[in-house]
Coordinates of C-alpha atoms in Angstrom, one line a residue:
Chain A
M1 CA 128.2 70.9 115.1
T2 CA 128.3 69.0 118.3
I3 CA 127.9 69.8 121.9
T4 CA 131.3 70.8 123.1
N5 CA 132.6 69.9 126.5
G6 CA 133.7 72.4 129.1
D7 CA 137.4 72.1 128.3
R8 CA 137.1 72.9 124.6
V9 CA 134.8 75.8 125.3
A10 CA 137.2 77.2 127.8
S11 CA 140.1 77.1 125.3
R12 CA 138.0 79.1 122.8
V13 CA 137.2 81.9 125.2
P14 CA 139.8 84.6 124.5
P15 CA 142.4 85.0 127.3
P16 CA 142.1 88.2 129.4
R17 CA 144.0 91.0 127.6
S18 CA 144.7 93.4 130.4
G19 CA 147.2 95.5 128.5
P20 CA 145.4 96.5 125.3
S21 CA 142.0 96.4 126.9
S22 CA 142.9 99.0 129.6
R23 CA 144.4 101.2 126.9
K24 CA 141.2 100.8 125.0
A25 CA 139.3 101.6 128.1
R26 CA 141.0 104.9 128.5
R27 CA 140.3 105.8 124.9
N28 CA 136.6 104.9 125.4
R29 CA 136.2 106.8 128.6
P30 CA 133.2 109.0 127.5
R31 CA 131.5 106.0 126.0
Q32 CA 132.3 104.0 129.2
F33 CA 130.4 106.6 131.1
W34 CA 127.2 106.4 129.0
Y35 CA 127.2 102.6 129.2
H36 CA 127.4 102.6 132.9
L37 CA 124.8 105.3 133.2
F38 CA 122.4 103.0 131.4
L39 CA 123.5 99.7 132.9
I40 CA 123.7 100.5 136.6
P41 CA 120.1 101.6 137.0
L42 CA 119.0 98.8 134.7
C43 CA 120.8 96.2 136.8
F44 CA 119.5 97.7 140.0
L45 CA 115.9 97.4 138.8
W46 CA 116.7 94.0 137.3
I47 CA 117.7 92.5 140.7
Y48 CA 115.4 94.6 142.8
P49 CA 113.1 91.7 143.4
F50 CA 116.0 89.9 145.1
L51 CA 117.0 92.9 147.1
W52 CA 113.4 93.3 148.2
M53 CA 113.2 89.6 149.2
L54 CA 116.3 90.0 151.3
A55 CA 115.2 93.2 153.0
A56 CA 111.6 92.0 153.6
S57 CA 112.8 88.8 155.2
F58 CA 114.4 90.9 158.0
K59 CA 111.5 93.3 158.4
A60 CA 108.8 93.2 161.1
K61 CA 105.5 91.9 159.9
E62 CA 103.7 95.2 160.0
E63 CA 106.5 97.2 158.5
I64 CA 106.0 95.6 155.1
F65 CA 102.6 97.3 154.6
L66 CA 103.8 100.7 155.6
N67 CA 106.8 101.1 153.5
G68 CA 106.9 98.0 151.3
A69 CA 109.2 99.1 148.6
S70 CA 112.0 100.3 150.8
L71 CA 115.1 98.1 151.0
I72 CA 116.3 98.9 154.5
P73 CA 114.5 97.2 157.4
H74 CA 113.9 99.4 160.5
A75 CA 114.7 96.9 163.1
P76 CA 116.3 93.9 161.4
N77 CA 115.3 90.6 163.1
F78 CA 115.4 86.9 162.4
E79 CA 111.8 86.2 163.5
N80 CA 110.7 85.6 159.9
Y81 CA 113.3 82.9 159.4
V82 CA 112.4 81.2 162.7
R83 CA 108.8 81.2 161.7
A84 CA 109.4 80.0 158.2
W85 CA 111.9 77.3 159.3
N86 CA 109.8 75.9 162.1
A87 CA 106.1 76.8 161.8
A88 CA 106.0 76.8 158.0
D89 CA 108.2 73.6 157.7
F90 CA 110.9 75.1 155.5
G91 CA 113.4 73.1 157.6
Q92 CA 111.7 69.9 156.5
Y93 CA 111.4 71.2 152.9
T94 CA 115.1 72.0 152.8
L95 CA 116.0 68.5 154.1
N96 CA 113.7 66.9 151.5
T97 CA 115.2 69.1 148.7
V98 CA 118.8 68.2 149.7
I99 CA 118.0 64.5 149.8
V100 CA 116.2 64.6 146.4
V101 CA 118.9 66.7 144.7
I102 CA 121.8 64.5 145.9
F103 CA 120.3 61.3 144.7
H104 CA 119.1 63.0 141.5
V105 CA 122.6 64.3 140.7
V106 CA 124.3 61.0 141.4
L107 CA 121.7 59.1 139.4
V108 CA 121.8 61.4 136.4
V109 CA 125.6 61.5 136.3
L110 CA 125.9 57.8 136.5
V111 CA 123.2 56.9 134.0
A112 CA 124.4 59.6 131.6
A113 CA 128.1 58.7 131.9
L114 CA 127.3 55.0 131.3
A115 CA 125.2 55.8 128.3
G116 CA 127.7 58.4 127.0
Y117 CA 130.5 55.8 127.3
G118 CA 128.5 53.2 125.4
L119 CA 127.6 55.7 122.7
G120 CA 130.9 57.4 122.6
R121 CA 133.2 54.4 122.5
G122 CA 131.1 51.8 120.6
R123 CA 130.2 51.9 117.0
M124 CA 127.5 49.4 117.4
P125 CA 124.4 48.7 115.3
G126 CA 121.5 50.8 116.4
K127 CA 123.6 53.7 117.7
K128 CA 122.1 56.0 115.1
W129 CA 118.7 55.2 116.4
V130 CA 119.5 55.8 120.0
V131 CA 121.2 59.2 119.2
G132 CA 118.3 60.2 116.9
G133 CA 115.8 59.2 119.6
L134 CA 117.6 61.3 122.1
G135 CA 117.6 64.3 119.8
A136 CA 113.9 63.9 119.2
T137 CA 113.2 63.8 122.9
M138 CA 114.5 67.4 123.2
F139 CA 111.4 68.6 121.3
L140 CA 109.0 67.3 123.8
P141 CA 107.7 70.1 126.0
K142 CA 108.0 69.4 129.7
G143 CA 104.9 68.8 131.6
F144 CA 103.0 67.4 128.7
T145 CA 103.3 63.8 129.9
V146 CA 103.2 64.4 133.7
L147 CA 99.9 62.5 134.1
P148 CA 101.2 59.1 132.8
I149 CA 104.4 59.7 134.8
F150 CA 102.3 60.2 137.9
L151 CA 100.4 57.0 137.1
L152 CA 103.7 55.1 136.6
V153 CA 105.1 56.2 139.9
N154 CA 101.9 55.2 141.5
A155 CA 102.0 51.8 139.9
L156 CA 105.5 51.3 141.1
G157 CA 104.2 52.0 144.6
L158 CA 106.5 55.0 145.0
N159 CA 103.8 57.7 145.1
N160 CA 104.1 59.9 148.2
S161 CA 107.8 59.1 148.7
L162 CA 111.0 60.9 148.1
A163 CA 112.2 57.9 146.1
G164 CA 109.3 58.5 143.7
I165 CA 110.3 62.1 143.2
I166 CA 113.9 61.2 142.6
L167 CA 113.1 58.5 140.1
A168 CA 110.6 60.6 138.2
E169 CA 113.0 63.5 138.0
S170 CA 116.0 61.4 137.1
G171 CA 114.1 59.3 134.7
G172 CA 113.2 62.1 132.4
A173 CA 115.6 62.3 129.5
H174 CA 118.7 64.2 130.3
V175 CA 119.8 64.4 126.7
V176 CA 122.3 67.2 127.1
A177 CA 124.1 65.2 129.8
V178 CA 124.3 62.1 127.7
L179 CA 125.5 64.0 124.7
L180 CA 128.2 65.8 126.7
F181 CA 129.6 62.5 128.0
M182 CA 129.3 60.9 124.6
G183 CA 131.3 63.7 123.0
Y184 CA 134.0 63.6 125.7
F185 CA 134.4 59.8 125.7
A186 CA 134.5 59.7 121.9
G187 CA 137.5 62.1 121.9
I188 CA 139.6 59.9 124.1
P189 CA 142.3 58.1 122.2
N190 CA 141.7 54.4 121.5
E191 CA 145.2 53.3 122.7
L192 CA 144.1 53.9 126.3
E193 CA 141.2 51.5 126.1
E194 CA 143.1 49.0 124.0
S195 CA 146.1 48.8 126.3
A196 CA 143.8 48.3 129.3
L197 CA 141.9 45.6 127.5
M198 CA 145.3 44.0 126.6
D199 CA 146.1 44.0 130.3
G200 CA 143.0 42.0 130.8
A201 CA 140.8 44.7 132.3
K202 CA 137.1 44.3 131.6
H203 CA 134.9 47.1 130.4
P204 CA 133.3 47.9 133.8
R205 CA 136.7 48.3 135.3
I206 CA 137.9 50.5 132.4
F207 CA 134.9 52.6 132.9
F208 CA 135.1 53.1 136.6
Q209 CA 138.8 53.3 137.0
I210 CA 140.0 54.9 133.8
M211 CA 137.2 56.6 131.9
L212 CA 135.2 58.1 134.7
P213 CA 138.2 59.8 136.5
I214 CA 139.3 61.3 133.2
A215 CA 135.8 62.7 132.6
K216 CA 135.9 64.9 135.7
P217 CA 135.3 68.2 133.7
V218 CA 132.1 66.7 132.2
I219 CA 131.0 65.3 135.5
G220 CA 131.4 68.8 137.0
T221 CA 129.4 70.5 134.2
V222 CA 126.6 67.9 134.3
S223 CA 126.5 68.0 138.1
I224 CA 126.0 71.8 138.2
F225 CA 123.3 71.7 135.6
T226 CA 121.5 68.8 137.2
F227 CA 121.8 70.3 140.7
I228 CA 120.3 73.6 139.6
G229 CA 117.5 71.8 137.6
G230 CA 116.7 69.5 140.5
W231 CA 116.7 72.2 143.1
N232 CA 114.3 74.3 141.0
A233 CA 112.0 71.4 140.0
F234 CA 108.4 72.1 140.5
L235 CA 105.8 70.2 138.6
I236 CA 106.9 66.7 139.4
P237 CA 107.4 67.2 143.2
L238 CA 104.1 69.2 143.2
V239 CA 102.1 66.4 141.6
L240 CA 103.8 63.7 143.7
T241 CA 103.3 65.4 147.1
L242 CA 99.7 66.5 146.7
V243 CA 98.5 64.4 149.6
R244 CA 101.7 64.3 151.6
P245 CA 102.7 67.9 152.6
E246 CA 105.7 66.7 154.7
L247 CA 107.4 65.5 151.5
R248 CA 107.3 68.8 149.7
T249 CA 110.5 70.2 148.3
L250 CA 111.3 73.9 148.6
G251 CA 109.7 75.0 145.4
V252 CA 106.5 73.3 146.2
G253 CA 106.8 74.5 149.8
I254 CA 106.9 78.2 148.9
Y255 CA 104.0 77.8 146.5
S256 CA 101.8 76.2 149.2
F257 CA 103.0 78.8 151.7
S258 CA 101.7 81.6 149.5
G259 CA 98.4 79.7 149.2
E260 CA 98.0 79.1 153.0
F261 CA 99.6 82.2 154.5
G262 CA 99.2 84.6 151.6
T263 CA 99.3 87.7 153.9
D264 CA 102.5 86.8 155.8
W265 CA 104.7 88.6 153.3
T266 CA 107.8 88.7 155.5
G267 CA 107.5 85.0 156.3
L268 CA 107.2 84.4 152.5
A269 CA 110.3 86.5 151.9
A270 CA 112.2 84.5 154.4
G271 CA 111.0 81.2 152.8
A272 CA 112.0 82.6 149.4
V273 CA 115.5 83.5 150.6
I274 CA 115.9 80.0 152.2
T275 CA 114.9 78.5 148.9
I276 CA 117.1 80.4 146.6
L277 CA 120.1 81.2 148.7
P278 CA 121.9 77.8 148.2
I279 CA 121.3 78.0 144.4
I280 CA 122.6 81.6 144.1
V281 CA 125.7 80.7 146.2
V282 CA 126.4 77.7 144.1
F283 CA 125.8 79.6 140.9
L284 CA 128.0 82.6 141.9
W285 CA 130.7 80.1 143.0
L286 CA 130.7 78.0 139.8
Q287 CA 129.2 80.5 137.3
R288 CA 132.1 80.3 134.9
Y289 CA 131.5 76.6 134.3
F290 CA 127.8 77.0 134.2
I291 CA 127.9 79.9 131.6
E292 CA 130.6 78.2 129.6
G293 CA 128.6 75.0 129.5
L294 CA 125.6 76.9 128.2
A295 CA 127.6 78.8 125.7
G296 CA 129.1 75.5 124.5
S297 CA 125.7 74.1 123.8
V298 CA 125.1 76.6 121.0
K299 CA 128.6 76.9 119.6
G300 CA 130.5 74.0 118.2
Chain B
M1 CA 122.1 70.8 121.0
S2 CA 123.1 71.5 117.5
V3 CA 123.5 67.7 117.2
L4 CA 119.9 67.9 115.9
L5 CA 121.0 69.7 112.8
Q6 CA 123.7 67.2 112.2
R7 CA 123.3 64.3 109.8
D8 CA 125.3 61.1 109.9
V9 CA 125.9 60.7 113.6
G10 CA 127.8 57.4 113.0
G11 CA 127.3 53.8 113.9
D12 CA 128.0 51.0 111.5
T13 CA 125.3 48.9 110.3
A14 CA 126.5 45.5 109.1
G15 CA 125.3 44.1 105.8
R16 CA 124.4 40.5 106.4
P17 CA 122.4 39.2 109.4
G18 CA 125.3 37.0 110.5
E19 CA 127.6 40.0 110.5
L20 CA 125.0 42.1 112.3
W21 CA 124.8 39.4 115.1
K22 CA 128.6 39.4 115.3
A23 CA 128.7 43.1 115.7
I24 CA 126.0 43.1 118.3
K25 CA 127.9 40.4 120.2
Q26 CA 131.1 42.2 119.9
H27 CA 129.5 45.4 121.4
R28 CA 127.6 43.6 124.2
W29 CA 129.3 45.7 126.8
H30 CA 128.4 48.9 125.1
Y31 CA 124.8 47.8 125.0
L32 CA 124.9 47.0 128.7
F33 CA 126.2 50.5 129.4
L34 CA 123.3 51.9 127.5
T35 CA 120.7 49.8 129.3
P36 CA 120.0 52.0 132.3
M37 CA 119.3 55.1 130.1
V38 CA 117.2 53.1 127.7
V39 CA 115.1 51.5 130.4
L40 CA 114.5 54.9 132.1
A41 CA 113.7 56.5 128.7
L42 CA 111.2 53.7 127.9
M43 CA 109.6 54.2 131.3
F44 CA 109.6 58.0 131.6
T45 CA 109.6 59.2 128.0
V46 CA 108.2 56.5 125.6
W47 CA 105.6 54.9 127.8
P48 CA 104.0 58.2 128.9
I49 CA 103.5 59.2 125.3
V50 CA 101.9 55.8 124.5
A51 CA 99.9 55.9 127.6
S52 CA 98.6 59.4 126.9
W53 CA 97.2 58.2 123.6
G54 CA 95.6 55.2 125.3
I55 CA 94.1 57.2 128.1
S56 CA 92.8 60.0 125.8
F57 CA 90.3 57.6 124.3
F58 CA 88.6 56.9 127.6
Q59 CA 86.5 58.7 130.1
W60 CA 88.5 58.1 133.2
T61 CA 88.7 59.6 136.7
G62 CA 91.9 57.8 137.6
Y63 CA 90.2 55.3 139.8
G64 CA 89.3 51.8 138.7
P65 CA 90.0 50.1 135.4
L66 CA 89.9 51.8 132.0
E67 CA 86.5 50.8 130.7
N68 CA 84.6 53.7 129.4
F69 CA 85.9 53.9 125.8
I70 CA 84.6 57.0 124.1
G71 CA 86.7 57.2 121.0
W72 CA 87.7 60.6 119.8
Q73 CA 85.1 62.4 122.0
N74 CA 87.7 63.9 124.4
F75 CA 89.5 65.4 121.4
V76 CA 86.3 66.7 119.9
E77 CA 85.4 68.2 123.3
A78 CA 88.7 70.0 123.5
A79 CA 88.4 71.2 119.9
N80 CA 85.0 72.7 120.6
S81 CA 86.0 74.3 123.9
A82 CA 86.6 78.1 123.7
Q83 CA 88.6 77.8 127.0
F84 CA 90.9 75.3 125.5
W85 CA 91.6 77.5 122.5
D86 CA 92.2 80.5 124.7
A87 CA 94.8 78.5 126.7
F88 CA 96.2 77.3 123.4
G89 CA 96.6 80.8 122.1
H90 CA 98.1 82.1 125.4
T91 CA 100.7 79.3 125.3
F92 CA 101.9 80.5 121.9
M93 CA 101.9 84.1 123.1
F94 CA 104.8 83.0 125.3
T95 CA 106.5 81.7 122.2
A96 CA 105.7 84.9 120.3
V97 CA 107.1 87.1 123.0
A98 CA 110.2 84.9 123.3
V99 CA 111.0 85.2 119.6
V100 CA 109.9 88.8 118.9
I101 CA 111.0 90.5 122.1
E102 CA 113.2 88.2 124.1
M103 CA 115.6 87.3 121.3
P104 CA 116.3 90.9 120.0
L105 CA 116.6 92.1 123.6
A106 CA 119.0 89.4 124.4
L107 CA 121.1 90.2 121.4
F108 CA 121.1 93.9 122.4
F109 CA 122.3 93.0 125.9
A110 CA 124.9 90.6 124.4
A111 CA 126.2 93.3 122.0
L112 CA 126.4 95.8 124.9
L113 CA 128.3 93.4 127.2
N114 CA 130.6 92.0 124.5
N115 CA 132.7 95.1 124.5
L116 CA 136.1 94.2 125.7
W117 CA 136.7 97.8 127.0
L118 CA 133.6 97.9 129.1
R119 CA 134.6 97.6 132.8
G120 CA 132.5 95.3 135.0
R121 CA 130.9 93.6 132.0
N122 CA 131.2 90.3 133.7
I123 CA 129.3 91.6 136.8
Y124 CA 126.5 92.9 134.5
R125 CA 126.3 89.6 132.8
V126 CA 126.0 87.7 136.0
L127 CA 123.3 90.2 137.4
I128 CA 121.2 89.8 134.2
F129 CA 121.6 86.1 134.3
I130 CA 120.7 85.6 138.0
P131 CA 116.9 85.3 137.4
V132 CA 117.5 82.3 135.1
V133 CA 118.9 80.1 137.9
T134 CA 116.3 81.2 140.5
T135 CA 113.6 78.8 141.5
T136 CA 110.6 79.7 139.3
A137 CA 108.1 79.1 142.1
V138 CA 109.9 81.7 144.2
V139 CA 109.8 84.2 141.3
G140 CA 106.1 83.5 141.0
V141 CA 105.1 84.0 144.6
V142 CA 107.5 87.0 145.1
F143 CA 106.1 88.8 142.1
Q144 CA 102.6 88.1 143.4
V145 CA 103.5 90.1 146.5
L146 CA 105.5 92.8 144.6
L147 CA 102.6 93.4 142.2
S148 CA 99.9 93.4 144.7
P149 CA 97.4 96.3 144.4
S150 CA 97.3 96.7 148.2
G151 CA 100.8 97.7 149.4
G152 CA 102.9 95.9 146.8
A153 CA 106.2 97.5 146.1
V154 CA 105.7 98.1 142.4
N155 CA 102.4 100.0 142.8
E156 CA 103.9 101.9 145.7
A157 CA 106.9 102.9 143.8
L158 CA 104.8 103.9 140.7
Q159 CA 102.5 105.9 142.8
T160 CA 105.3 107.7 144.7
V161 CA 106.9 108.6 141.4
G162 CA 103.6 109.8 140.2
I163 CA 103.2 107.6 137.1
I164 CA 99.8 106.3 138.3
D165 CA 97.2 107.6 140.7
Q166 CA 95.4 104.3 141.4
P167 CA 97.2 101.1 142.1
I168 CA 97.1 98.7 139.1
N169 CA 95.7 95.2 139.9
F170 CA 98.3 93.5 137.8
L171 CA 97.4 89.9 138.4
G172 CA 93.8 90.4 139.3
S173 CA 92.4 92.0 136.2
E174 CA 91.7 90.0 133.1
A175 CA 93.3 92.6 130.7
V176 CA 96.6 93.0 132.5
A177 CA 97.3 89.5 134.0
L178 CA 98.6 87.8 130.9
P179 CA 100.9 90.7 129.8
T180 CA 102.3 90.9 133.3
V181 CA 103.1 87.2 133.4
L182 CA 104.6 87.4 130.0
A183 CA 106.8 90.3 131.1
V184 CA 108.0 88.5 134.2
N185 CA 108.7 85.4 132.1
L186 CA 110.7 87.6 129.7
W187 CA 112.7 89.0 132.7
K188 CA 113.4 85.5 133.9
N189 CA 114.5 84.0 130.6
V190 CA 116.3 86.7 128.7
G191 CA 119.6 86.1 130.6
V192 CA 120.1 82.6 129.1
T193 CA 119.4 83.8 125.6
M194 CA 121.9 86.6 126.2
I195 CA 124.5 84.0 127.1
Y196 CA 123.7 82.1 123.8
F197 CA 124.2 85.3 121.8
L198 CA 127.4 86.2 123.6
A199 CA 128.7 82.8 122.6
A200 CA 127.6 83.5 119.1
L201 CA 129.2 87.0 119.0
Q202 CA 132.5 85.5 120.2
T203 CA 132.6 83.3 117.1
V204 CA 133.0 86.5 115.0
P205 CA 136.8 87.2 114.7
G206 CA 137.9 90.6 115.8
E207 CA 139.7 91.3 112.5
V208 CA 136.3 91.5 110.8
Y209 CA 135.3 94.4 113.0
D210 CA 138.7 96.1 112.4
A211 CA 138.2 95.8 108.7
A212 CA 134.7 97.2 108.9
K213 CA 136.0 100.2 110.9
V214 CA 138.7 100.8 108.3
D215 CA 136.0 100.9 105.7
G216 CA 134.1 103.5 107.7
A217 CA 131.1 101.4 108.6
S218 CA 129.0 102.7 111.5
R219 CA 128.3 100.4 114.5
F220 CA 124.8 99.8 113.4
Q221 CA 125.9 99.0 109.8
T222 CA 128.5 96.6 111.2
M223 CA 125.9 94.8 113.2
R224 CA 123.4 94.6 110.4
M225 CA 125.7 93.8 107.5
I226 CA 128.4 91.8 109.1
T227 CA 127.6 90.5 112.6
L228 CA 124.1 89.3 112.0
P229 CA 124.8 87.4 108.8
M230 CA 127.8 85.8 110.4
I231 CA 125.9 84.5 113.4
L232 CA 122.9 83.4 111.4
P233 CA 123.5 79.6 111.7
I234 CA 123.9 79.8 115.5
T235 CA 120.9 82.1 115.7
L236 CA 118.8 79.3 114.2
V237 CA 120.0 77.0 117.1
I238 CA 119.2 79.8 119.6
L239 CA 115.8 80.2 118.0
L240 CA 115.0 76.5 118.5
L241 CA 116.2 76.5 122.1
T242 CA 114.2 79.7 122.9
V243 CA 111.0 78.3 121.3
I244 CA 111.4 75.0 123.3
T245 CA 112.0 76.9 126.5
S246 CA 108.9 79.1 125.9
F247 CA 106.7 76.0 126.3
N248 CA 107.9 75.5 129.9
A249 CA 106.0 78.4 131.5
F250 CA 103.9 76.2 133.7
D251 CA 105.9 76.9 136.9
L252 CA 105.6 80.6 136.6
V253 CA 101.9 80.8 135.5
Q254 CA 100.8 78.3 138.1
T255 CA 102.6 80.2 140.9
M256 CA 101.6 83.7 139.7
T257 CA 98.0 83.4 138.6
A258 CA 97.2 79.6 138.3
G259 CA 95.7 80.7 134.9
G260 CA 93.4 83.3 136.4
P261 CA 91.6 85.6 136.7
N262 CA 88.8 83.9 134.9
Y263 CA 91.3 81.9 132.8
S264 CA 92.7 85.0 131.2
S265 CA 96.3 83.8 131.7
D266 CA 95.6 80.1 131.3
I267 CA 98.1 78.1 129.2
I268 CA 97.8 74.5 128.1
P269 CA 100.0 73.0 130.9
T270 CA 97.9 74.8 133.6
Y271 CA 94.8 73.7 131.8
I272 CA 95.9 70.1 131.9
Y273 CA 97.0 70.4 135.5
R274 CA 93.6 71.7 136.5
Y275 CA 91.7 68.9 134.8
A276 CA 94.0 66.2 136.0
F277 CA 95.0 67.2 139.5
N278 CA 93.0 70.2 140.7
P279 CA 89.6 69.6 139.4
E280 CA 86.9 72.2 139.8
Q281 CA 84.2 69.8 138.9
F282 CA 84.4 67.1 141.6
Q283 CA 86.4 64.4 139.8
P284 CA 89.7 64.5 137.8
R285 CA 89.3 63.9 134.1
Y286 CA 92.4 62.0 133.1
G287 CA 91.1 61.1 129.6
F288 CA 90.3 64.7 128.7
A289 CA 93.5 66.0 130.2
S290 CA 95.5 63.5 128.1
A291 CA 93.6 64.5 124.9
A292 CA 94.3 68.1 125.6
A293 CA 98.0 67.4 126.2
L294 CA 98.3 65.4 123.0
F295 CA 96.6 68.1 121.0
F296 CA 99.1 70.5 122.3
G297 CA 102.1 68.1 121.9
V298 CA 101.3 67.6 118.2
A299 CA 101.0 71.4 117.6
V300 CA 104.4 71.9 119.2
L301 CA 105.9 69.1 117.2
I302 CA 104.6 70.7 114.0
L303 CA 106.0 74.1 115.0
T304 CA 109.5 72.7 115.9
V305 CA 109.7 70.7 112.7
L306 CA 108.8 74.0 110.8
I307 CA 111.8 75.6 112.6
V308 CA 114.3 72.8 112.2
L309 CA 113.5 72.0 108.6
P310 CA 114.7 75.2 107.0
G311 CA 117.9 75.0 109.0
R312 CA 118.6 71.5 107.8
L313 CA 117.8 72.4 104.2
L314 CA 120.1 75.4 104.4
Q315 CA 122.8 73.2 105.8
R316 CA 122.3 70.5 103.2
R317 CA 122.4 73.0 100.4
Q318 CA 125.6 74.5 101.7
S319 CA 127.3 71.2 102.1
G320 CA 126.1 70.2 98.7
E321 CA 127.6 73.3 97.2
G322 CA 130.8 72.6 99.1
R323 CA 131.0 69.2 97.5
K324 CA 130.6 70.6 94.0
R325 CA 133.5 72.9 94.4

């Protein structure tokens, strides 16, 4: 049982069978009805909080207290967004988050790809220990060591800087990413590497010019996961920006907004939409890879 | 992640020291490639654990040198604190709900949405999955508003429908706050467990179901007698992942209740956070926070070992039998 990479998972998903499945659908028409009768209301309630957020973000400030549950704003307006973006600093938070996430993704992909190459291609002494150590790391609950991490970032002089947040987030073990790269590189035929070595190429060149370009599917999967994880990060940016509000990321920003302007529900809804819209768009756009990546981590 | 259940990951260990050195030299590039990860892991995984142990033996506010060595006192204090044990218990409530409610519910959703003839099953899957990718802090603050007793959408809807007369103070009453947070956490996480179970169900070949149908098995019988036993090995992996995830409830609890009211929804991570970064009593208590964290970490470690061990024993026995045959 190993972690499978995106490609191998994709090949295991059964191909769409439009013919027999639509024939089956006709046969199952009554059952189809009962399923939808259950699923449609369920899914509506399920995503109601998101619909509420969206509706509330366009409502007038007073309206929310009169008819809070309704999903149709009386006179839709962008005031809440303007207020959240400027007065509540969500513009700044968005910029911070984008900067942190870009560096975070690049760092994690690079470090994990390098390590995955080392572990996947080399059968060197000590490999067992490194892989075992990685596995053990997965059992550590997050947040349990945040205090020493905070102290370490302080000691490096990076407290109260975006660089500190990036380093602390990227430094945490990204075990799954490393294992994905390891599995992928291990599956590449030896001849490729050997012939390159024969031609006089050194390992760094083989890595950057041959191996990394082949590993695009894994880079994609790891990037999506890291992007979503980084965008949603909370504890580390919270702890590292306690005394520098202007460095907050969106997650921390919405939390402090609710603390400072707790009664401005429409502004809060606008901030919430600003925070999650990019992540929802990216998810809907790349959901196949994301879900296959997740599924691949339990199968195999 | 099932790598954990795997033995023999590989890597040759040479016999004699000379050979070992030769092997190391031969693989110097591979070691170099590993270096960034190893350095970061030493900094952000290994060192924090070591440092936690060190700090936990001191009384320390975070300023000035570590001088005030007090031995095991911080641990003793945590062990004697009712508030700590409450938070400890609440933390494992999240685990219990994840295993007892979230996993069966996820399996139920997966079984529903695994029917090839069901139209729009992909849309349903995506909708149920969306809370998983949503920023937890947003979920926390939005639910705070939705569940508000004064004008929150949930109370308003429940009153309009006539289920309740008086608004429920979901997050403000000691009796209801923790169940509410548990429910929201369930809503947020069940999607990912559903995806795991969908992957598991897809490993069962369709012919098996056809055969069961021919034999006249009901759908419930098919599930209990055929599907569940077949996906048992993957279910163990899912169990492990679900348990690990259940310890990461800090974001939601902190943003919904911050452990309140009156610590009724406190969990260990919010407890640690309060003592280290948001002290109620004037100065941060880093030593005590570290001791509490270690206490919790060791408990989690024991629990995960208890989950992993049976799986590995099962696997070992199976592979042993395989060899005999």
